[in-house]
CSV table of C-alpha atoms in Angstrom, one decimal:
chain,number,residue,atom,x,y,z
A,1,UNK,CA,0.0,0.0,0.0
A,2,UNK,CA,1.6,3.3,-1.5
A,3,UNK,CA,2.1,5.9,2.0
A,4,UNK,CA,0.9,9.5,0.8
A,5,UNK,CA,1.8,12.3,2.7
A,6,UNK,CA,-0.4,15.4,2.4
A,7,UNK,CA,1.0,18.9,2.9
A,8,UNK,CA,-0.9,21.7,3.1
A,9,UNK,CA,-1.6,25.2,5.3
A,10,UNK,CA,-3.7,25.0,8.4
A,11,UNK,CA,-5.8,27.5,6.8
A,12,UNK,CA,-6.4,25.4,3.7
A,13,UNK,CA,-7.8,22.4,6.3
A,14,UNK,CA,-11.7,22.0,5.2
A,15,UNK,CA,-10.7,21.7,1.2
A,16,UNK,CA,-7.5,19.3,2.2
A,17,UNK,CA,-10.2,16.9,4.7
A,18,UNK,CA,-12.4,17.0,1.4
A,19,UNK,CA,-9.0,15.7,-0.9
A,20,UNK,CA,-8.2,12.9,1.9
A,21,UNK,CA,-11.6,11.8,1.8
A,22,UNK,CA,-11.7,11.4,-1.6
A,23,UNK,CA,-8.3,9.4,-1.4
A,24,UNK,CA,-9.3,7.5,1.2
A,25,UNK,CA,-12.6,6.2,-0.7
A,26,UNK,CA,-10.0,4.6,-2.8
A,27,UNK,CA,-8.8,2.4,0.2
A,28,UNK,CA,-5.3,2.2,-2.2
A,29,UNK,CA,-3.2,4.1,0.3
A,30,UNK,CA,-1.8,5.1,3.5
A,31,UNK,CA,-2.6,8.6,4.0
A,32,UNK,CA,-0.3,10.5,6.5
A,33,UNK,CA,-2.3,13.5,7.9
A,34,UNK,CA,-0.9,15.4,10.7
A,35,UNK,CA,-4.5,16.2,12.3
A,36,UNK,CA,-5.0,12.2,12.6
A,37,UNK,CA,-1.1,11.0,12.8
A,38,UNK,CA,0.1,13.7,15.2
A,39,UNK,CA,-1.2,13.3,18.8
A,40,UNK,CA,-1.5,16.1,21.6
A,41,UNK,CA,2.4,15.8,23.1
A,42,UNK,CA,4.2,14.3,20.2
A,43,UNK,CA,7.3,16.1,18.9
A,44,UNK,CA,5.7,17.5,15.7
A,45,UNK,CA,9.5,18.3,13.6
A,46,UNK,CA,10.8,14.8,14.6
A,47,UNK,CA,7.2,12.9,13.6
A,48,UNK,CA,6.9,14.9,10.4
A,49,UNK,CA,10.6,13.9,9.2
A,50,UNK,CA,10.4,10.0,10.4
A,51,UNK,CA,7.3,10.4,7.8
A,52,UNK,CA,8.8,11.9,5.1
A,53,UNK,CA,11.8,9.8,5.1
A,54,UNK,CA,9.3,6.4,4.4
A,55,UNK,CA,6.5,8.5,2.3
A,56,UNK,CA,6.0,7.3,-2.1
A,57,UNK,CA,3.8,10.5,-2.6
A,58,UNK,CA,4.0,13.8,-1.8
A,59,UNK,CA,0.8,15.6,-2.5
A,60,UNK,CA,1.4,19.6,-2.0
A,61,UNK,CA,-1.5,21.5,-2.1
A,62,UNK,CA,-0.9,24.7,-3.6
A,63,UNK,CA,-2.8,28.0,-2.5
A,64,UNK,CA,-1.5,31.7,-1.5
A,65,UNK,CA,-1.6,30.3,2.1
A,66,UNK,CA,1.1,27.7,1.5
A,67,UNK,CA,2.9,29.0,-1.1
A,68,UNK,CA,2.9,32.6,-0.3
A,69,UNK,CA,1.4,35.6,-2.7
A,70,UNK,CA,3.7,38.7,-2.7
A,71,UNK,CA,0.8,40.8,-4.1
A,72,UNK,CA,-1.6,39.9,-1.5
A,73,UNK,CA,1.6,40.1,1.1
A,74,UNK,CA,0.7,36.5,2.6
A,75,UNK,CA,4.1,35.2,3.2
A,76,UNK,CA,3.6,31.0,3.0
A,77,UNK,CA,4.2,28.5,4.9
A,78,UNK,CA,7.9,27.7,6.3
A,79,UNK,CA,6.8,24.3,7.2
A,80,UNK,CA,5.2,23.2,3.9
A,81,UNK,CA,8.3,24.6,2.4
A,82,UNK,CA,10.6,22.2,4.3
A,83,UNK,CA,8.0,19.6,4.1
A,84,UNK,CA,8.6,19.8,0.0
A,85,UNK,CA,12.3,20.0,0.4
A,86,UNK,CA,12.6,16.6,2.6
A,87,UNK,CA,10.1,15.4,0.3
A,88,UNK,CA,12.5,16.0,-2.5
A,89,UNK,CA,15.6,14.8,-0.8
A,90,UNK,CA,13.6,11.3,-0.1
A,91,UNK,CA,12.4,11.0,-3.1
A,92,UNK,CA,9.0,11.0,-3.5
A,93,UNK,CA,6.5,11.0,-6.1
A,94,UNK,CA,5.3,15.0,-6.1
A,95,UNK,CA,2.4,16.0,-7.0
A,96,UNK,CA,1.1,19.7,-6.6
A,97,UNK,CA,-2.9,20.2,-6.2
A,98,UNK,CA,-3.9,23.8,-7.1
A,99,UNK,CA,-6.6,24.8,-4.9
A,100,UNK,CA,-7.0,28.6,-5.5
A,101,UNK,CA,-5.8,31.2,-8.5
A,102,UNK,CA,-2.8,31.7,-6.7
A,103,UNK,CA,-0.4,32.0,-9.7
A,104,UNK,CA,3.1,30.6,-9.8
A,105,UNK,CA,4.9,33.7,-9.8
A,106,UNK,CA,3.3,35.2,-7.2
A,107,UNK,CA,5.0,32.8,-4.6
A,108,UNK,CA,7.1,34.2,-1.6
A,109,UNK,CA,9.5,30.9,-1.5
A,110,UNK,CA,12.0,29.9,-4.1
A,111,UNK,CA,12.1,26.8,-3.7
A,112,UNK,CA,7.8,26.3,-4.5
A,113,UNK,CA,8.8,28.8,-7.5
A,114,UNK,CA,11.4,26.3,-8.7
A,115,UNK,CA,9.2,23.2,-8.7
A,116,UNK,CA,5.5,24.9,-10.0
A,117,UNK,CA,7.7,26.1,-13.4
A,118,UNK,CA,8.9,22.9,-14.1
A,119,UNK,CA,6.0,20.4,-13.2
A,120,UNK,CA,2.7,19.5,-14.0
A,121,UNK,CA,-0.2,20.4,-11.5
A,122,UNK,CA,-4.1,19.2,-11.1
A,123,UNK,CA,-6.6,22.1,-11.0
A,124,UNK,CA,-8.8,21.9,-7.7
A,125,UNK,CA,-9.8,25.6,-7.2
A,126,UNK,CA,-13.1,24.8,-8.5
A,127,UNK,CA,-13.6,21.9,-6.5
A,128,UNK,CA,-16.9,22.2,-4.5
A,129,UNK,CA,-18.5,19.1,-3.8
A,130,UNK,CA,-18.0,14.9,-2.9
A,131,UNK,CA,-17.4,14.1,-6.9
A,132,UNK,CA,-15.1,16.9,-7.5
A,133,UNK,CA,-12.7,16.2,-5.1
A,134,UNK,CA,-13.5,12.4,-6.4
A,135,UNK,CA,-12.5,14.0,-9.7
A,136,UNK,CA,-9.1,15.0,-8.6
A,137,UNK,CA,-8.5,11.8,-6.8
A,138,UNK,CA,-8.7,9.8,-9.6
A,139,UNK,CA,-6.2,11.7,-11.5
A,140,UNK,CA,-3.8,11.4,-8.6
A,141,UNK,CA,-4.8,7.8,-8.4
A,142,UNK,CA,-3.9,7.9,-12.5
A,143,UNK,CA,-0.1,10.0,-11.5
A,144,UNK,CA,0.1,7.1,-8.8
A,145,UNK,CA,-0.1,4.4,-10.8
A,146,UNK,CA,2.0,5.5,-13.5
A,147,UNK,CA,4.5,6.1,-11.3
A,148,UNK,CA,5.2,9.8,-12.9
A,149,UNK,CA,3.4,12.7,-13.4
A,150,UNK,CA,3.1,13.6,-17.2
A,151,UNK,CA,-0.6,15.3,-17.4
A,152,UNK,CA,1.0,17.6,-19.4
A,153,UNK,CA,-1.4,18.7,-22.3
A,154,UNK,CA,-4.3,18.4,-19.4
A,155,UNK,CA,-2.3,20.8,-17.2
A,156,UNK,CA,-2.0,22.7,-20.1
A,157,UNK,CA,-5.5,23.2,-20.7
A,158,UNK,CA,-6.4,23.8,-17.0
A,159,UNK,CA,-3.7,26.6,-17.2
A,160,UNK,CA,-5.6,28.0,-20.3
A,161,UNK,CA,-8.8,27.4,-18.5
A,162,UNK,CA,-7.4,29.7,-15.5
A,163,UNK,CA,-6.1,32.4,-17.8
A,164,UNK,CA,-9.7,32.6,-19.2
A,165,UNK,CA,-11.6,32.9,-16.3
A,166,UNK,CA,-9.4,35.3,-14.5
A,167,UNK,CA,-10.1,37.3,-18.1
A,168,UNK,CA,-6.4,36.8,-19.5
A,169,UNK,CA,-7.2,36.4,-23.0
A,170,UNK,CA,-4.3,37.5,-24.4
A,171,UNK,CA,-2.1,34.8,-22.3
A,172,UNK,CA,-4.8,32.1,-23.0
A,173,UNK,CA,-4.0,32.6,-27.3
A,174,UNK,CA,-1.2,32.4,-26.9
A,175,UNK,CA,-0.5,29.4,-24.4
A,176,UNK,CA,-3.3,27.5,-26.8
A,177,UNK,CA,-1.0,29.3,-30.2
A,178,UNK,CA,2.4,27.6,-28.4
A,179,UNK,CA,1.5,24.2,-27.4
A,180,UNK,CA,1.1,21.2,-29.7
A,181,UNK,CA,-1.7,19.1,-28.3
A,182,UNK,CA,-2.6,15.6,-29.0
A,183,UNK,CA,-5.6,14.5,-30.9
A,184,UNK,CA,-7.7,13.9,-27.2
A,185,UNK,CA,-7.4,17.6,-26.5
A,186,UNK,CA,-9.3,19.0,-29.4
A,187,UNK,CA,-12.8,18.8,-28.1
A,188,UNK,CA,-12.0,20.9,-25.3
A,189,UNK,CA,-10.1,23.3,-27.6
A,190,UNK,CA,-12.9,23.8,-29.9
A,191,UNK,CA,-14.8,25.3,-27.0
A,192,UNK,CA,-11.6,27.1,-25.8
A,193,UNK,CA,-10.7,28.5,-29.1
A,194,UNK,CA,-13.9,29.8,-29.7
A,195,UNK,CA,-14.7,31.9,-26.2
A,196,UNK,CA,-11.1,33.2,-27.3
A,197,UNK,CA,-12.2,34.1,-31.0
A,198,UNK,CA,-15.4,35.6,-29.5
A,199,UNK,CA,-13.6,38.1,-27.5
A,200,UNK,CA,-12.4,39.5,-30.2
A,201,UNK,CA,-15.9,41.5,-31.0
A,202,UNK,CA,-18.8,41.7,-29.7
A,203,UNK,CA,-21.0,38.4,-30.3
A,204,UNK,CA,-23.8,39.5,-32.4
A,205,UNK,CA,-21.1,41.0,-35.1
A,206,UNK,CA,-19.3,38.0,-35.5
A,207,UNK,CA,-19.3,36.5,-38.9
A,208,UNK,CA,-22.2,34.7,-39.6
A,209,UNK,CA,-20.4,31.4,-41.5
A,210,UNK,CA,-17.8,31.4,-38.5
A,211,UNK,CA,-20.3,31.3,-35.9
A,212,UNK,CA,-22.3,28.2,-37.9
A,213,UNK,CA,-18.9,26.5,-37.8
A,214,UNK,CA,-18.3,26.3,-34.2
A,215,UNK,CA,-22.4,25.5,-33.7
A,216,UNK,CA,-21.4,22.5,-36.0
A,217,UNK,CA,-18.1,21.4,-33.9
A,218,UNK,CA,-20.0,21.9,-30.8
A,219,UNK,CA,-22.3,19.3,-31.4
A,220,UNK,CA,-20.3,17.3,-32.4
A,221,UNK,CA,-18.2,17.0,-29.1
A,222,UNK,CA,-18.7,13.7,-27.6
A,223,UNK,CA,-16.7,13.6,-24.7
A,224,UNK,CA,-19.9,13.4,-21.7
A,225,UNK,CA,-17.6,15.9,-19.4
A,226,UNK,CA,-18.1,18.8,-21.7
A,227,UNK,CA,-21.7,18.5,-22.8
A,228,UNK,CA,-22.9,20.8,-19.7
A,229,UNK,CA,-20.2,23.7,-21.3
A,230,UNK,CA,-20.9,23.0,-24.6
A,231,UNK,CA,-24.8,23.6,-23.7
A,232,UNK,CA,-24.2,26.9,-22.1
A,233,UNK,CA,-22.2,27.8,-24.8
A,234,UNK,CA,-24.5,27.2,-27.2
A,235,UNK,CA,-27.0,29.0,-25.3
A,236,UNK,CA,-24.9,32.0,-25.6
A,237,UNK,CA,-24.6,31.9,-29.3
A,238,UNK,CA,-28.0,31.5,-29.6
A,239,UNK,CA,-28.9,34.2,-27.6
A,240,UNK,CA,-26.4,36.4,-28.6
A,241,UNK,CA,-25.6,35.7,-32.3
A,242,UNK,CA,-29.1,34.3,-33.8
A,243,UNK,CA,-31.7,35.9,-31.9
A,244,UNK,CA,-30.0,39.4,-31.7
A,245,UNK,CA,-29.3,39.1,-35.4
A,246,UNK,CA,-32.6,37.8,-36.3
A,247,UNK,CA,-30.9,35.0,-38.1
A,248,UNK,CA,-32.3,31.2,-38.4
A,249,UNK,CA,-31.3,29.4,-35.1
A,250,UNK,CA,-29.1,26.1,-36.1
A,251,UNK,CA,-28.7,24.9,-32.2
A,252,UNK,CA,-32.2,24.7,-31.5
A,253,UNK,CA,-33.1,27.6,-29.1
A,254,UNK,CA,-33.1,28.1,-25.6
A,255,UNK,CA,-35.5,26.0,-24.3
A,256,UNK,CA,-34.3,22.6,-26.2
A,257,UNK,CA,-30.7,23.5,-24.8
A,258,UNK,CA,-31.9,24.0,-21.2
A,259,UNK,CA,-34.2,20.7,-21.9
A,260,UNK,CA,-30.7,18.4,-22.9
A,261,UNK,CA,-28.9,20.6,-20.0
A,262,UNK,CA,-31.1,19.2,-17.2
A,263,UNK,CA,-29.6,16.0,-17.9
A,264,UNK,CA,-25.7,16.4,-18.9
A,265,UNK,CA,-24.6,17.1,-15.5
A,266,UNK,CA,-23.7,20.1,-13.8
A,267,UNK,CA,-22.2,22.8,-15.2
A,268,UNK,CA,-19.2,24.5,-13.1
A,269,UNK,CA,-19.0,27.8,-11.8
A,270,UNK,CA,-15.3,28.3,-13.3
A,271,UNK,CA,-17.1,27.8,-17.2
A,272,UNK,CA,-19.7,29.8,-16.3
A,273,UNK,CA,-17.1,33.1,-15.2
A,274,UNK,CA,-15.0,32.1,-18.4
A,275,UNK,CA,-18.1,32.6,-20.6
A,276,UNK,CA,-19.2,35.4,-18.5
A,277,UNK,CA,-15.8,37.5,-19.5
A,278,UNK,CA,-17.2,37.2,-23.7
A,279,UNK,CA,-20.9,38.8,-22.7
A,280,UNK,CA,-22.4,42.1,-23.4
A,281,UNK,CA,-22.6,43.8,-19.2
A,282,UNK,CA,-24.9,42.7,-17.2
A,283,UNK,CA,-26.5,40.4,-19.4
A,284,UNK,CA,-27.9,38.5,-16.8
A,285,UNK,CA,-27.5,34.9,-19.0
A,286,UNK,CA,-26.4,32.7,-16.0
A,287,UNK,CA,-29.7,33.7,-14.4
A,288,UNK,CA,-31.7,32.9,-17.4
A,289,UNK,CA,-30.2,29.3,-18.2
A,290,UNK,CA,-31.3,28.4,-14.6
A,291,UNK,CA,-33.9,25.0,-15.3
């Protein structure tokens, strides 16, 4: 049984007890937690060492409390910092969890600066209930297994995800513009490429042919996961394209949309802030898909 050590702020502890419970449910591994392994009179340094120096995974989760954020002047953690450089020195398996938007160059230690730049991360800050967190548990799980942690193009598109819904367009053209994906990344780029085209103008004067293009690619995505996204994006266009335009409707309307939505699953609130970044002000759309 794999021993996973989990280091994380004190601050950060109701989203890291959701994470271990998640891991748990997998009943795969032996999860070192210093609320449960530490008790009242131990010698905290000396237990958290003897546990590092036997540990396979290291799972750091990342947020401005751990890591530091030099514009928000929250200096870190100095014991998750040494945590990760025993880790290192034994040898583990590393993982980093991102939790919040906490970016990598905002960090107050070198040493997290070093390691976030040159690894791969999973994408938790939009984690909010029991299947989410399941969600990012099986992609440790996945890192686990393999032994490595090579979710590169999906990191990459979580990174272009974040740009987006922090409203860094520019960043998130040309991190999708620099990276060659493989062939399993291009349903999510469709939708990605086109909020990023979209921004480019207001909807409604898009052009007409591209805009029945990117209808046609979006149903055509297959992958279950992105069905809710795809359905709200549709929405949009049709809302904000057809009827403002007066044109014939090719996705169907709102109300066959919000029909297929009730049953694709739910529909984050990170997708709905990155679509909210390519609508006219105070449009009020989030309200109106409401089923």
């Amino acid at each position: 049984m794999k021993k996973v050590f989990i280091s994380y702020s004190s601050k950060d502890r109701q989203a890291v007890a959701e994470l271990k419970g998640a891991l748990e449910r997998k009943k795969k591994y032996q999860i070192w937690f210093d609320q449960v392994n530490i008790s009242p009179g131990d010698y905290y340094a000396r237990n958290i060492a003897e546990a590092l120096s036997v540990i396979d995974v290291f799972i750091l989760v990342v947020s401005q409390h751990s890591v530091g954020n030099r514009k928000n002047q929250i200096s870190g953690s100095d014991e998750v910092s040494r945590e990760l450089k025993l880790a290192e020195d034994n040898g583990a398996l590393i993982i980093p969890v991102k939790i919040d938007d906490n970016w990598i160059n905002d960090t107050t230690h070198s040493e997290f600066k070093y390691l976030l730049s040159r690894s791969q991360w999973l994408e938790a800050s939009d984690c909010h209930t029991q299947s989410d967190y399941d969600r990012v548990s099986d992609k440790i799980h996945e890192a686990i297994e393999k032994g490595n942690f090579k979710f590169s193009f999906e990191h990459t598109l979580d990174e272009i995800e974040a740009y987006l819904k922090n409203g860094a367009f520019s960043k998130a053209d040309t991190l999708v513009k620099t990276t060659v994906f493989p062939n399993k990344a291009r349903e999510r780029l469709i939708i990605l490429n086109g909020i990023i085209e979209l921004k480019k103008q207001p909807i409604r004067k898009a052009k007409k042919e591209a805009v029945d293009s990117l209808v046609f690619q979006l149903e055509g995505i297959s992958d279950k996961s992105l069905l809710p996204f795809s359905l709200y994006f549709r929405g949009v266009l049709s809302q904000f394209f057809y009827k403002r335009n007066a044109l014939s409707d090719p996705t169907g309307g709102m109300l066959l949309l919000k029909q297929k939505a009730k049953t694709a699953g739910r529909l984050t609130a990170k997708h709905v802030l990155i679509i909210e970044h390519i609508l006219p002000d105070n449009s009020g759309f989030a309200l109106s898909w409401r089923y």
